[in-house]
Amino acid sequence: MVLSGALCFRMKDAALKVLYLQDNQLLAGGTHAGKAMKGEEISVVPNRFLDVSLSPVILGVQGGSQCLSCGTGQEPTLKLEPVDIMELYRGPGDSKGFTFYRRDTGLTSSFESAAFPGWFLCTAPEADQPLRLAQLPEDGAWDHPIAEFYFQQCD
């Protein structure tokens, strides 16, 4: 199946903080000016050029006009880049830095960087902190990053 456009999802971390865009950065929080936020619409397409059994996805915001990237340095650096999500979907160019392997674990999913194995999208336990990449500790202690997300299609 070939997509004509990106699918729309909303993401909340396991602590129910929604992802929202502020100053060209994705943050995780729950309220703004005393009102509950609905959260950012996340554009999603599969990466057709990587192993489909690993559920590779590309994540974007603002209608897919910017995509989450892990960068190309020695260490991953999560940032939004002005790249059209459908160009990444259609073209066999180097899209690995924009790709995350989605792993479903019951009701939640985790997202591991394809370019940096062992690094996962995560949020801080505190509200209104940036979405980032981290290597997860073995013990899963509560004060560590939250790497499980509710990933639900937009209504």
CSV table of N, CA, C and O in Angstrom, one decimal, residues 44-133:
chain,number,residue,atom,x,y,z
A,44,VAL,N,2.7,10.9,10.6
A,44,VAL,CA,3.5,9.6,10.7
A,44,VAL,C,3.4,8.9,9.3
A,44,VAL,O,2.3,8.8,8.8
A,45,VAL,N,4.5,8.4,8.9
A,45,VAL,CA,4.6,7.6,7.7
A,45,VAL,C,5.6,6.4,8.0
A,45,VAL,O,6.5,6.6,8.8
A,46,PRO,N,5.4,5.3,7.3
A,46,PRO,CA,6.4,4.2,7.5
A,46,PRO,C,7.6,4.5,6.7
A,46,PRO,O,7.5,5.3,5.7
A,47,ASN,N,8.8,4.0,7.1
A,47,ASN,CA,10.0,4.1,6.2
A,47,ASN,C,10.0,2.8,5.5
A,47,ASN,O,10.3,1.7,6.0
A,48,ARG,N,9.7,2.9,4.2
A,48,ARG,CA,9.5,1.7,3.3
A,48,ARG,C,10.9,1.1,2.9
A,48,ARG,O,10.9,0.0,2.3
A,49,PHE,N,12.0,1.7,3.3
A,49,PHE,CA,13.3,1.3,2.9
A,49,PHE,C,14.1,0.6,4.0
A,49,PHE,O,15.2,0.2,3.7
A,50,LEU,N,13.5,0.4,5.1
A,50,LEU,CA,14.1,-0.3,6.2
A,50,LEU,C,13.2,-1.5,6.5
A,50,LEU,O,12.1,-1.6,6.1
A,51,ASP,N,13.7,-2.4,7.3
A,51,ASP,CA,13.1,-3.7,7.6
A,51,ASP,C,11.7,-3.5,8.2
A,51,ASP,O,11.5,-3.0,9.4
A,52,VAL,N,10.7,-3.8,7.5
A,52,VAL,CA,9.3,-3.5,7.9
A,52,VAL,C,8.9,-4.3,9.1
A,52,VAL,O,8.0,-3.8,9.9
A,53,SER,N,9.6,-5.4,9.4
A,53,SER,CA,9.2,-6.2,10.6
A,53,SER,C,9.6,-5.4,11.9
A,53,SER,O,9.1,-5.7,13.0
A,54,LEU,N,10.4,-4.4,11.8
A,54,LEU,CA,10.8,-3.6,12.9
A,54,LEU,C,9.9,-2.3,13.1
A,54,LEU,O,10.1,-1.5,14.0
A,55,SER,N,8.9,-2.2,12.3
A,55,SER,CA,7.9,-1.1,12.3
A,55,SER,C,8.6,0.3,12.3
A,55,SER,O,8.5,1.1,13.2
A,56,PRO,N,9.4,0.5,11.2
A,56,PRO,CA,10.1,1.8,11.1
A,56,PRO,C,9.1,3.0,10.7
A,56,PRO,O,8.4,2.8,9.8
A,57,VAL,N,9.1,4.0,11.5
A,57,VAL,CA,8.2,5.2,11.2
A,57,VAL,C,9.0,6.5,11.2
A,57,VAL,O,10.1,6.6,11.9
A,58,ILE,N,8.6,7.4,10.5
A,58,ILE,CA,9.1,8.8,10.5
A,58,ILE,C,8.0,9.7,11.1
A,58,ILE,O,6.8,9.5,10.8
A,59,LEU,N,8.4,10.6,12.0
A,59,LEU,CA,7.5,11.4,12.8
A,59,LEU,C,7.7,12.9,12.4
A,59,LEU,O,8.9,13.3,12.4
A,60,GLY,N,6.6,13.6,12.1
A,60,GLY,CA,6.7,15.0,11.8
A,60,GLY,C,5.7,15.8,12.5
A,60,GLY,O,4.8,15.3,13.2
A,61,VAL,N,5.8,17.1,12.4
A,61,VAL,CA,4.9,18.1,13.0
A,61,VAL,C,4.5,19.1,11.9
A,61,VAL,O,5.1,19.1,10.9
A,62,GLN,N,3.6,20.0,12.3
A,62,GLN,CA,3.1,21.0,11.4
A,62,GLN,C,2.8,20.5,10.0
A,62,GLN,O,3.3,20.9,9.0
A,63,GLY,N,1.9,19.5,10.0
A,63,GLY,CA,1.5,18.9,8.8
A,63,GLY,C,2.5,18.1,8.0
A,63,GLY,O,2.4,17.8,6.8
A,64,GLY,N,3.6,17.7,8.7
A,64,GLY,CA,4.7,17.0,8.1
A,64,GLY,C,5.7,17.8,7.4
A,64,GLY,O,6.6,17.4,6.7
A,65,SER,N,5.7,19.2,7.7
A,65,SER,CA,6.7,20.1,7.1
A,65,SER,C,8.0,20.1,7.9
A,65,SER,O,9.0,20.6,7.4
A,66,GLN,N,8.0,19.5,9.1
A,66,GLN,CA,9.2,19.4,9.9
A,66,GLN,C,9.2,18.0,10.5
A,66,GLN,O,8.2,17.5,10.9
A,67,CYS,N,10.4,17.3,10.4
A,67,CYS,CA,10.5,15.9,10.9
A,67,CYS,C,11.5,15.8,12.1
A,67,CYS,O,12.5,16.6,12.1
A,68,LEU,N,11.2,14.9,13.0
A,68,LEU,CA,12.1,14.6,14.1
A,68,LEU,C,13.4,13.9,13.5
A,68,LEU,O,13.2,13.0,12.8
A,69,SER,N,14.5,14.4,13.9
A,69,SER,CA,15.8,13.9,13.4
A,69,SER,C,16.7,13.6,14.6
A,69,SER,O,16.7,14.3,15.6
A,70,CYS,N,17.5,12.6,14.5
A,70,CYS,CA,18.5,12.2,15.5
A,70,CYS,C,19.9,12.8,15.2
A,70,CYS,O,20.8,12.7,16.0
A,71,GLY,N,20.0,13.6,14.1
A,71,GLY,CA,21.2,14.2,13.7
A,71,GLY,C,22.2,13.1,13.1
A,71,GLY,O,21.8,12.0,12.9
A,72,THR,N,23.4,13.6,12.8
A,72,THR,CA,24.4,12.7,12.1
A,72,THR,C,25.7,12.7,12.8
A,72,THR,O,26.7,12.2,12.3
A,73,GLY,N,25.8,13.3,14.0
A,73,GLY,CA,27.0,13.3,14.8
A,73,GLY,C,27.4,12.0,15.5
A,73,GLY,O,26.7,11.0,15.2
A,74,GLN,N,28.4,12.0,16.3
A,74,GLN,CA,28.8,10.8,17.1
A,74,GLN,C,27.7,10.5,18.1
A,74,GLN,O,27.4,9.3,18.3
A,75,GLU,N,27.1,11.5,18.7
A,75,GLU,CA,26.0,11.2,19.7
A,75,GLU,C,24.7,11.8,19.1
A,75,GLU,O,24.7,12.8,18.4
A,76,PRO,N,23.6,11.1,19.4
A,76,PRO,CA,22.3,11.6,18.8
A,76,PRO,C,21.9,12.9,19.4
A,76,PRO,O,22.1,13.1,20.6
A,77,THR,N,21.3,13.8,18.6
A,77,THR,CA,20.8,15.0,19.0
A,77,THR,C,19.4,15.2,18.4
A,77,THR,O,19.3,15.3,17.2
A,78,LEU,N,18.4,15.1,19.2
A,78,LEU,CA,17.0,15.2,18.7
A,78,LEU,C,16.7,16.7,18.4
A,78,LEU,O,16.9,17.6,19.1
A,79,LYS,N,16.2,16.8,17.1
A,79,LYS,CA,15.8,18.2,16.7
A,79,LYS,C,14.8,18.0,15.6
A,79,LYS,O,14.6,17.0,15.0
A,80,LEU,N,14.0,19.1,15.4
A,80,LEU,CA,13.1,19.2,14.3
A,80,LEU,C,13.8,19.8,13.1
A,80,LEU,O,14.5,20.9,13.2
A,81,GLU,N,13.7,19.1,11.9
A,81,GLU,CA,14.4,19.7,10.7
A,81,GLU,C,13.3,20.0,9.7
A,81,GLU,O,12.3,19.2,9.5
A,82,PRO,N,13.5,21.1,8.9
A,82,PRO,CA,12.5,21.4,7.9
A,82,PRO,C,12.6,20.5,6.6
A,82,PRO,O,13.1,20.9,5.6
A,83,VAL,N,12.1,19.3,6.8
A,83,VAL,CA,12.1,18.3,5.7
A,83,VAL,C,10.7,17.8,5.5
A,83,VAL,O,10.0,17.5,6.5
A,84,ASP,N,10.2,17.8,4.3
A,84,ASP,CA,8.8,17.3,4.1
A,84,ASP,C,8.8,15.8,4.3
A,84,ASP,O,9.5,15.0,3.7
A,85,ILE,N,7.8,15.4,5.1
A,85,ILE,CA,7.7,14.0,5.5
A,85,ILE,C,7.4,13.1,4.3
A,85,ILE,O,7.9,11.9,4.2
A,86,MET,N,6.6,13.6,3.3
A,86,MET,CA,6.3,12.8,2.2
A,86,MET,C,7.5,12.6,1.2
A,86,MET,O,7.6,11.5,0.6
A,87,GLU,N,8.4,13.5,1.2
A,87,GLU,CA,9.7,13.3,0.5
A,87,GLU,C,10.5,12.2,1.1
A,87,GLU,O,11.1,11.4,0.3
A,88,LEU,N,10.6,12.2,2.4
A,88,LEU,CA,11.3,11.1,3.1
A,88,LEU,C,10.6,9.7,2.8
A,88,LEU,O,11.2,8.7,2.6
A,89,TYR,N,9.3,9.8,2.8
A,89,TYR,CA,8.5,8.5,2.5
A,89,TYR,C,8.7,8.0,1.1
A,89,TYR,O,8.9,6.8,0.9
A,90,ARG,N,8.7,8.9,0.1
A,90,ARG,CA,8.8,8.5,-1.3
A,90,ARG,C,10.2,8.2,-1.7
A,90,ARG,O,10.4,7.3,-2.5
A,91,GLY,N,11.2,8.9,-1.2
A,91,GLY,CA,12.6,8.8,-1.8
A,91,GLY,C,13.4,7.8,-1.0
A,91,GLY,O,13.3,7.7,0.2
A,92,PRO,N,14.3,7.1,-1.7
A,92,PRO,CA,15.2,6.2,-1.1
A,92,PRO,C,16.4,6.8,-0.5
A,92,PRO,O,17.3,6.1,-0.1
A,93,GLY,N,16.4,8.1,-0.4
A,93,GLY,CA,17.6,8.8,0.2
A,93,GLY,C,17.8,8.4,1.6
A,93,GLY,O,17.2,7.5,2.2
A,94,ASP,N,18.8,9.0,2.3
A,94,ASP,CA,19.2,8.6,3.6
A,94,ASP,C,18.2,9.2,4.6
A,94,ASP,O,18.2,10.3,5.0
A,95,SER,N,17.2,8.4,5.0
A,95,SER,CA,16.2,8.8,5.9
A,95,SER,C,16.3,8.1,7.3
A,95,SER,O,15.5,8.2,8.1
A,96,LYS,N,17.4,7.3,7.5
A,96,LYS,CA,17.6,6.6,8.7
A,96,LYS,C,17.7,7.5,9.9
A,96,LYS,O,17.1,7.1,11.0
A,97,GLY,N,18.2,8.7,9.8
A,97,GLY,CA,18.3,9.6,10.9
A,97,GLY,C,17.0,10.2,11.3
A,97,GLY,O,16.8,10.7,12.4
A,98,PHE,N,16.0,10.0,10.5
A,98,PHE,CA,14.6,10.5,10.7
A,98,PHE,C,13.7,9.3,11.2
A,98,PHE,O,12.5,9.5,11.4
A,99,THR,N,14.2,8.1,11.3
A,99,THR,CA,13.4,6.9,11.5
A,99,THR,C,13.5,6.4,12.9
A,99,THR,O,14.6,6.4,13.5
A,100,PHE,N,12.4,5.9,13.4
A,100,PHE,CA,12.3,5.3,14.8
A,100,PHE,C,11.6,4.0,14.6
A,100,PHE,O,10.6,3.9,13.9
A,101,TYR,N,12.1,3.0,15.3
A,101,TYR,CA,11.5,1.7,15.3
A,101,TYR,C,10.4,1.7,16.4
A,101,TYR,O,10.8,1.9,17.6
A,102,ARG,N,9.2,1.5,16.0
A,102,ARG,CA,8.1,1.6,17.0
A,102,ARG,C,7.9,0.1,17.6
A,102,ARG,O,7.7,-0.8,16.8
A,103,ARG,N,7.9,0.1,18.9
A,103,ARG,CA,7.7,-1.2,19.6
A,103,ARG,C,6.5,-1.1,20.5
A,103,ARG,O,6.4,-0.3,21.4
A,104,ASP,N,5.5,-1.9,20.2
A,104,ASP,CA,4.2,-1.9,21.0
A,104,ASP,C,4.4,-2.8,22.2
A,104,ASP,O,4.9,-3.9,22.1
A,105,THR,N,4.1,-2.2,23.4
A,105,THR,CA,4.1,-3.0,24.6
A,105,THR,C,2.8,-2.9,25.3
A,105,THR,O,2.6,-2.0,26.2
A,106,GLY,N,1.8,-3.6,24.8
A,106,GLY,CA,0.5,-3.5,25.4
A,106,GLY,C,-0.2,-2.2,24.9
A,106,GLY,O,-0.3,-2.1,23.7
A,107,LEU,N,-0.6,-1.3,25.8
A,107,LEU,CA,-1.3,-0.1,25.4
A,107,LEU,C,-0.3,1.0,24.9
A,107,LEU,O,-0.8,2.0,24.4
A,108,THR,N,0.9,0.8,25.2
A,108,THR,CA,1.9,1.9,24.9
A,108,THR,C,2.9,1.4,23.9
A,108,THR,O,3.0,0.2,23.6
A,109,SER,N,3.7,2.4,23.4
A,109,SER,CA,4.7,2.1,22.4
A,109,SER,C,6.0,2.8,22.8
A,109,SER,O,5.9,3.9,23.4
A,110,SER,N,7.1,2.3,22.4
A,110,SER,CA,8.4,3.0,22.5
A,110,SER,C,8.9,3.2,21.1
A,110,SER,O,8.6,2.6,20.2
A,111,PHE,N,9.9,4.2,21.0
A,111,PHE,CA,10.4,4.6,19.7
A,111,PHE,C,11.9,4.6,19.8
A,111,PHE,O,12.5,5.6,20.4
A,112,GLU,N,12.6,3.7,19.2
A,112,GLU,CA,14.0,3.6,19.2
A,112,GLU,C,14.6,4.2,17.9
A,112,GLU,O,14.1,3.9,16.8
A,113,SER,N,15.6,5.0,18.1
A,113,SER,CA,16.3,5.5,16.9
A,113,SER,C,16.9,4.5,16.0
A,113,SER,O,17.6,3.6,16.5
A,114,ALA,N,16.6,4.5,14.7
A,114,ALA,CA,17.2,3.6,13.7
A,114,ALA,C,18.6,3.9,13.5
A,114,ALA,O,19.4,2.9,13.4
A,115,ALA,N,19.0,5.1,13.6
A,115,ALA,CA,20.4,5.5,13.4
A,115,ALA,C,21.3,5.3,14.6
A,115,ALA,O,22.5,5.2,14.5
A,116,PHE,N,20.7,5.3,15.8
A,116,PHE,CA,21.4,5.2,17.0
A,116,PHE,C,20.7,4.1,17.9
A,116,PHE,O,20.0,4.4,18.8
A,117,PRO,N,21.0,2.8,17.6
A,117,PRO,CA,20.3,1.8,18.4
A,117,PRO,C,20.6,1.9,19.9
A,117,PRO,O,21.7,2.3,20.3
A,118,GLY,N,19.6,1.7,20.6
A,118,GLY,CA,19.7,1.8,22.1
A,118,GLY,C,19.3,3.1,22.6
A,118,GLY,O,19.2,3.3,23.8
A,119,TRP,N,19.0,4.1,21.7
A,119,TRP,CA,18.5,5.4,22.1
A,119,TRP,C,17.0,5.5,21.8
A,119,TRP,O,16.6,5.2,20.7
A,120,PHE,N,16.3,6.0,22.8
A,120,PHE,CA,14.8,6.0,22.7
A,120,PHE,C,14.3,7.4,22.9
A,120,PHE,O,14.8,8.2,23.7
A,121,LEU,N,13.2,7.8,22.2
A,121,LEU,CA,12.4,9.0,22.5
A,121,LEU,C,12.0,8.9,23.9
A,121,LEU,O,11.5,7.9,24.4
A,122,CYS,N,12.1,10.0,24.7
A,122,CYS,CA,11.6,10.0,26.0
A,122,CYS,C,11.3,11.4,26.5
A,122,CYS,O,11.6,12.4,25.9
A,123,THR,N,10.6,11.5,27.6
A,123,THR,CA,10.3,12.7,28.3
A,123,THR,C,10.8,12.7,29.7
A,123,THR,O,11.1,11.6,30.2
A,124,ALA,N,11.0,13.8,30.3
A,124,ALA,CA,11.4,13.9,31.7
A,124,ALA,C,10.2,13.7,32.6
A,124,ALA,O,9.0,14.0,32.1
A,125,PRO,N,10.4,13.3,33.8
A,125,PRO,CA,9.2,13.1,34.7
A,125,PRO,C,8.5,14.5,35.0
A,125,PRO,O,7.3,14.5,35.2
A,126,GLU,N,9.3,15.6,34.9
A,126,GLU,CA,8.7,16.9,35.2
A,126,GLU,C,8.0,17.4,33.9
A,126,GLU,O,8.4,17.1,32.8
A,127,ALA,N,7.0,18.2,34.1
A,127,ALA,CA,6.2,18.8,33.0
A,127,ALA,C,7.0,19.9,32.3
A,127,ALA,O,7.8,20.5,32.8
A,128,ASP,N,6.6,20.1,31.0
A,128,ASP,CA,7.1,21.2,30.2
A,128,ASP,C,8.6,21.1,29.9
A,128,ASP,O,9.2,22.1,29.8
A,129,GLN,N,9.1,19.9,29.8
A,129,GLN,CA,10.5,19.7,29.4
A,129,GLN,C,10.5,19.1,28.0
A,129,GLN,O,9.6,18.5,27.5
A,130,PRO,N,11.6,19.3,27.3
A,130,PRO,CA,11.7,18.9,25.9
A,130,PRO,C,11.7,17.4,25.7
A,130,PRO,O,12.2,16.6,26.6
A,131,LEU,N,11.1,16.9,24.6
A,131,LEU,CA,11.2,15.5,24.2
A,131,LEU,C,12.7,15.4,23.8
A,131,LEU,O,13.3,16.3,23.3
A,132,ARG,N,13.3,14.2,24.2
A,132,ARG,CA,14.7,14.0,24.0
A,132,ARG,C,15.0,12.6,23.7
A,132,ARG,O,14.0,11.7,23.7
A,133,LEU,N,16.2,12.2,23.5
A,133,LEU,CA,16.7,10.9,23.3
A,133,LEU,C,17.5,10.5,24.5
A,133,LEU,O,18.3,11.3,25.0
